[in-house]
mmCIF file of C-alpha atoms in Angstrom:
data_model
loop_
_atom_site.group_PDB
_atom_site.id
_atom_site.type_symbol
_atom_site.label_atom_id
_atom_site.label_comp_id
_atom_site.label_asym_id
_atom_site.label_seq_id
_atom_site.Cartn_x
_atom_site.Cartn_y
_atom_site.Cartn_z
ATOM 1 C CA UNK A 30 22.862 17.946 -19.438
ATOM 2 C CA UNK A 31 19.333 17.035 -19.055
ATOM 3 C CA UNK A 32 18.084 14.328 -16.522
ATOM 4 C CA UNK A 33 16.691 10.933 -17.550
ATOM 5 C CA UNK A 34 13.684 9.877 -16.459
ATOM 6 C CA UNK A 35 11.166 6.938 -16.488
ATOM 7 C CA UNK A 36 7.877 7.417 -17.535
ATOM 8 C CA UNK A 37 5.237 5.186 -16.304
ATOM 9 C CA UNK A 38 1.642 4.532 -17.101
ATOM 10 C CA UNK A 39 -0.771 1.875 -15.527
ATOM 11 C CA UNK A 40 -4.969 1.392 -15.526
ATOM 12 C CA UNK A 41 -5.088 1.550 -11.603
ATOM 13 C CA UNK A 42 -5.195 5.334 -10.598
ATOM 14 C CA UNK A 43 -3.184 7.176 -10.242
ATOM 15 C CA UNK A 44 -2.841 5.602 -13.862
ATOM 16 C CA UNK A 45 0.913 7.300 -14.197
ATOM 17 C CA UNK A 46 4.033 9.115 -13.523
ATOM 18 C CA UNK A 47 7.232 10.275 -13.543
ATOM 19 C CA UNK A 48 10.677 9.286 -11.707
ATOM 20 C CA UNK A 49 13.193 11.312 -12.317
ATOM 21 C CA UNK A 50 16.739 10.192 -12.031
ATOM 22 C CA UNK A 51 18.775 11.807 -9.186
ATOM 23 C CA UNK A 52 21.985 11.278 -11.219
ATOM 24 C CA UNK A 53 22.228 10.384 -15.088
ATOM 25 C CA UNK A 54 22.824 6.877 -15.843
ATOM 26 C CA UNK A 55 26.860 5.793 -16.875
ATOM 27 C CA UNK A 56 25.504 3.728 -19.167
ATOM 28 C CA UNK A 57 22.908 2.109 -21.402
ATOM 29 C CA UNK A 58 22.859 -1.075 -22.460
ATOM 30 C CA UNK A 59 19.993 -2.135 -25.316
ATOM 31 C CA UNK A 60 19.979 -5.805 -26.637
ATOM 32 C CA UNK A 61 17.408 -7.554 -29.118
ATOM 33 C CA UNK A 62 17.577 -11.203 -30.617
ATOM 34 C CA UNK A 63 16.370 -12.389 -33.402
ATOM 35 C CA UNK A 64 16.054 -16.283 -34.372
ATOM 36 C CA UNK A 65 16.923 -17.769 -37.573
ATOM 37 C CA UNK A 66 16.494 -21.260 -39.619
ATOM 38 C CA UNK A 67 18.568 -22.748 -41.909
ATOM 39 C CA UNK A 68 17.589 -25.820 -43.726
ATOM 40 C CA UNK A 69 19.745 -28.504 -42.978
ATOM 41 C CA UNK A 70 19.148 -31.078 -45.544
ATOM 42 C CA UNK A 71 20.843 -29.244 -48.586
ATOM 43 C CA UNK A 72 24.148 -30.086 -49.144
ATOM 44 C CA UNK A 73 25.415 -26.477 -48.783
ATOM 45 C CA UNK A 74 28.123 -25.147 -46.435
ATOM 46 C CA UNK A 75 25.897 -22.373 -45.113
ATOM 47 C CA UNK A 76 22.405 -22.895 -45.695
ATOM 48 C CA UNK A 77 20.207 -20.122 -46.932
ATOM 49 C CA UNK A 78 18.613 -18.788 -43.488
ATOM 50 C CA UNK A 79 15.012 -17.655 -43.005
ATOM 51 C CA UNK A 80 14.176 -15.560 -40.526
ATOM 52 C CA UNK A 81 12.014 -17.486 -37.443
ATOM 53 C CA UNK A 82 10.846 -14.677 -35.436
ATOM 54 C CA UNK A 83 12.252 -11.594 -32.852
ATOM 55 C CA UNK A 84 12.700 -11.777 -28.966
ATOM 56 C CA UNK A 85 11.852 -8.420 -27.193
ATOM 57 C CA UNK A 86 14.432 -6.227 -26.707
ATOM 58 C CA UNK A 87 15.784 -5.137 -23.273
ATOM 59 C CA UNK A 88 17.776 -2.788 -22.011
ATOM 60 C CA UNK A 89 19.218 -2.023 -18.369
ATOM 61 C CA UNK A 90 20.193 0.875 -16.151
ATOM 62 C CA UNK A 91 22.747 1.701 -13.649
ATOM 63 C CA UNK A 92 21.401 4.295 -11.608
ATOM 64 C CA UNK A 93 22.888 6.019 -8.258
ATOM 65 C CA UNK A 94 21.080 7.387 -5.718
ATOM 66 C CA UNK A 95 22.444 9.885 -2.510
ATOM 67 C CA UNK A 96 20.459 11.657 -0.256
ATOM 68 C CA UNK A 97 24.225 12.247 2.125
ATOM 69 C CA UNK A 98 25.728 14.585 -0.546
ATOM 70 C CA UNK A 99 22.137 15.978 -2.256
ATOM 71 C CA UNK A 100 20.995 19.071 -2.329
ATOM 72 C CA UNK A 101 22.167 20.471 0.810
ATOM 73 C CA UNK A 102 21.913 24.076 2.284
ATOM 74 C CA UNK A 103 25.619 25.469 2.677
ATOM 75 C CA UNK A 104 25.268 25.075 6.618
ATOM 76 C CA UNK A 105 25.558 21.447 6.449
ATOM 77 C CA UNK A 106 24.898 21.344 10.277
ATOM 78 C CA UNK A 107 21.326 22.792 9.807
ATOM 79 C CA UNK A 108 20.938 20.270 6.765
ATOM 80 C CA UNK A 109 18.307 17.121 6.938
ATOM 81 C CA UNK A 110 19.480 13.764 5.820
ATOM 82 C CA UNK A 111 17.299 11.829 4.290
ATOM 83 C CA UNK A 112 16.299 8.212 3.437
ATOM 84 C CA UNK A 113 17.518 7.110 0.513
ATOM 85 C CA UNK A 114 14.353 5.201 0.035
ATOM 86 C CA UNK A 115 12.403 8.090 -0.715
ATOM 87 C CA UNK A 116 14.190 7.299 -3.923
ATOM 88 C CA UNK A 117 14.718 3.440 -4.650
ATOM 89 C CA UNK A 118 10.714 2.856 -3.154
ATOM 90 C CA UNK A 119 9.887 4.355 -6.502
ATOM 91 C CA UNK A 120 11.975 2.144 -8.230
ATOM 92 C CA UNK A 121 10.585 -1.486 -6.867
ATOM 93 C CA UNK A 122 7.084 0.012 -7.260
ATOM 94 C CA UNK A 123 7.242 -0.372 -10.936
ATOM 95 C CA UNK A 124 7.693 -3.954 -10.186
ATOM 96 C CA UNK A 125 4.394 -4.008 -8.745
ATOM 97 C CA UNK A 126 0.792 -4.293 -9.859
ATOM 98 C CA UNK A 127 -0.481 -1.214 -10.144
ATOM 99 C CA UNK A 128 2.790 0.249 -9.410
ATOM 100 C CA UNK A 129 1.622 -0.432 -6.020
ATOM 101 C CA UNK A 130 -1.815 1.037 -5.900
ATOM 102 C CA UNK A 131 -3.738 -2.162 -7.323
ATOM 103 C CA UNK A 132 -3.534 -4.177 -4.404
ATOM 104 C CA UNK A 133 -7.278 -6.427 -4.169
ATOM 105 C CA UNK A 134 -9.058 -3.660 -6.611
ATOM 106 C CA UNK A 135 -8.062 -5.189 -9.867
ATOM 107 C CA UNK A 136 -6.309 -8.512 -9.387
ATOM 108 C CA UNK A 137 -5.498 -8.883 -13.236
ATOM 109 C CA UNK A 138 -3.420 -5.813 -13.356
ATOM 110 C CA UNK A 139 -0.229 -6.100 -14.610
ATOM 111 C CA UNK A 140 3.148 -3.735 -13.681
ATOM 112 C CA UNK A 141 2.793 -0.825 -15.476
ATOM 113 C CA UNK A 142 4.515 0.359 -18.811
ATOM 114 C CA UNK A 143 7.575 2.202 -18.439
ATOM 115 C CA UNK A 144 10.028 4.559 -21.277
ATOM 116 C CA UNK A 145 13.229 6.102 -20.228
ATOM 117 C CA UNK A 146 13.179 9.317 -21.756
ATOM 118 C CA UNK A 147 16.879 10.961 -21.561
ATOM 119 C CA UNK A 148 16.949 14.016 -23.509
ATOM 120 C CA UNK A 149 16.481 12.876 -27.256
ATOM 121 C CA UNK A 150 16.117 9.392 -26.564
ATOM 122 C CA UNK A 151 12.786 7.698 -26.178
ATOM 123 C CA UNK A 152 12.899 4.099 -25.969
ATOM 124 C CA UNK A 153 10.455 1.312 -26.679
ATOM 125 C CA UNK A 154 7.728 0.603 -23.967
ATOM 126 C CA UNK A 155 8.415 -1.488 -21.656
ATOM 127 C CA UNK A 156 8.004 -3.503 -18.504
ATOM 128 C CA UNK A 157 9.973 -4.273 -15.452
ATOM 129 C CA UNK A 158 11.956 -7.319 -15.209
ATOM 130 C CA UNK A 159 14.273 -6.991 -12.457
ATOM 131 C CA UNK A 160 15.383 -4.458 -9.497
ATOM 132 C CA UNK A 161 18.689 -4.759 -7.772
ATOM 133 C CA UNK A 162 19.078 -2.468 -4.900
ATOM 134 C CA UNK A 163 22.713 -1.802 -3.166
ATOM 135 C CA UNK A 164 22.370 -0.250 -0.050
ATOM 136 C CA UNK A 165 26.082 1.344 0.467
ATOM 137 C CA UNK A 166 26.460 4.055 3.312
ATOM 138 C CA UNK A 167 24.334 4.163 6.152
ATOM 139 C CA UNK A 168 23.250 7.247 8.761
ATOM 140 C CA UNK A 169 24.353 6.520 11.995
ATOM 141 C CA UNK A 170 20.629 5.813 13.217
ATOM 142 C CA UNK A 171 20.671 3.384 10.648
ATOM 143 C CA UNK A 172 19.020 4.335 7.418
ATOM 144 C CA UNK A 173 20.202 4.145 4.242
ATOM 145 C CA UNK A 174 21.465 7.298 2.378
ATOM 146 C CA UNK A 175 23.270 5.876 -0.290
ATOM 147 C CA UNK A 176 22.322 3.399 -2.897
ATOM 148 C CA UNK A 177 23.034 1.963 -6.151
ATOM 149 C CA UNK A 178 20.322 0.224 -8.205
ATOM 150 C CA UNK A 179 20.032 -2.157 -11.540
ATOM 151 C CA UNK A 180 16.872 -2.091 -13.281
ATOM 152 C CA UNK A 181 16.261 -4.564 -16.369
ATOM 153 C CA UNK A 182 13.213 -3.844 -18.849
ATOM 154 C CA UNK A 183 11.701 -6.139 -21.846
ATOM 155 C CA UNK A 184 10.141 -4.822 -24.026
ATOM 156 C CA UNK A 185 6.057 -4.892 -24.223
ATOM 157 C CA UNK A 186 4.734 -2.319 -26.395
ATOM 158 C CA UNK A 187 2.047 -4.267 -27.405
ATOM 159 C CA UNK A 188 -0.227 -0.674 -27.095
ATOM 160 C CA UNK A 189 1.669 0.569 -29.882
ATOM 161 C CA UNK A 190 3.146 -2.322 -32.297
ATOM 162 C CA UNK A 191 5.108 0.365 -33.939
ATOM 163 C CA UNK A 192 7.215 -2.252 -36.215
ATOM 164 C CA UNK A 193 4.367 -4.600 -36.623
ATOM 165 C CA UNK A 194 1.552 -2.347 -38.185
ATOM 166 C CA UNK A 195 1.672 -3.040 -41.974
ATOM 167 C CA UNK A 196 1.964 0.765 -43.378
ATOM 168 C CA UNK A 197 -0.703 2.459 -44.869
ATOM 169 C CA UNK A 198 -1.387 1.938 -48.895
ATOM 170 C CA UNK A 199 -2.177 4.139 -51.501
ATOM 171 C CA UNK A 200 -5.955 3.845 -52.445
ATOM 172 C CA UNK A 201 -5.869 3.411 -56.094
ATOM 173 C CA UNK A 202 -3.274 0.862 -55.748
ATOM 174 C CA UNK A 203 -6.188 -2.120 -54.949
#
């Protein structure tokens, strides 16, 4: 099965990237609203509704993360442990300006834009909205080296306005 991973793409160099899951997400969960008006002074029992405008979508992401039982050699006693950070540090930098790298450079930059690509899905552009990190086993000196992680996008794809472009006409049609 092929691994999911979030793309990401900022205007502070190093202006992009790639995070690729460790382990395949259980689960993904996509919601969009929509908001609707009905007109209230006819004398119907359900109104005739007219459509008042979308929210942006979002979707979310259970993700694990295990640097105890990765990729280890066979001769476990020769094998390195590492931080589990290595891995969730990448996650809380899309929460950042920049993705980290803006710091006093460019004070209006924003987060950057992020897709999870999974195989044949590509969803909608997005940003960060929230990070949840777990930290759930622990090396004996102390560092983490297992961890589970939510992350929550909304949708800004604002670069593309895919369903908001009217489509193109036909010429002799004026």
């Amino acid at each position: 099965m092929e691994k999911a991973s979030l793309v990401w793409w900022t205007i502070i160099p190093p202006n992009g990237g790639k995070i690729d899951c460790q382990f395949n997400p259980s689960k993904l969960s996509i919601s969009k609203k929509n908001s609707w008006k009905g007109d209230s002074s006819t004398n119907f029992n359900a109104p005739y509704l007219r459509f008042a405008g979308g929210s942006n979508a979002t979707y979310s992401l259970d993700l694990f993360f295990d640097s105890y039982a990765g990729d280890k050699p066979d001769d476990s006693a020769n094998s390195k442990i590492i931080d589990v950070r290595e891995y969730t540090n990448q996650l809380l930098q899309l929460s950042l300006r920049g993705a980290g790298y803006s710091m006093f450079k460019l004070p209006y930059a924003s987060p950057p834009f992020v897709k999870l690509i999974w195989g044949k899905i590509v969803l909608f552009a997005a940003v960060v909205n929230s990070v949840t990190i777990t930290y759930t086993m622990f090396h004996p000196d102390g560092y983490p080296i297992r961890a589970k992680a939510n992350v929550s996008f909304v949708q800004n794809d604002f670069l593309e306005m895919s369903d908001d472009l009217i489509p193109a006409q036909n010429p002799t049609s004026r």
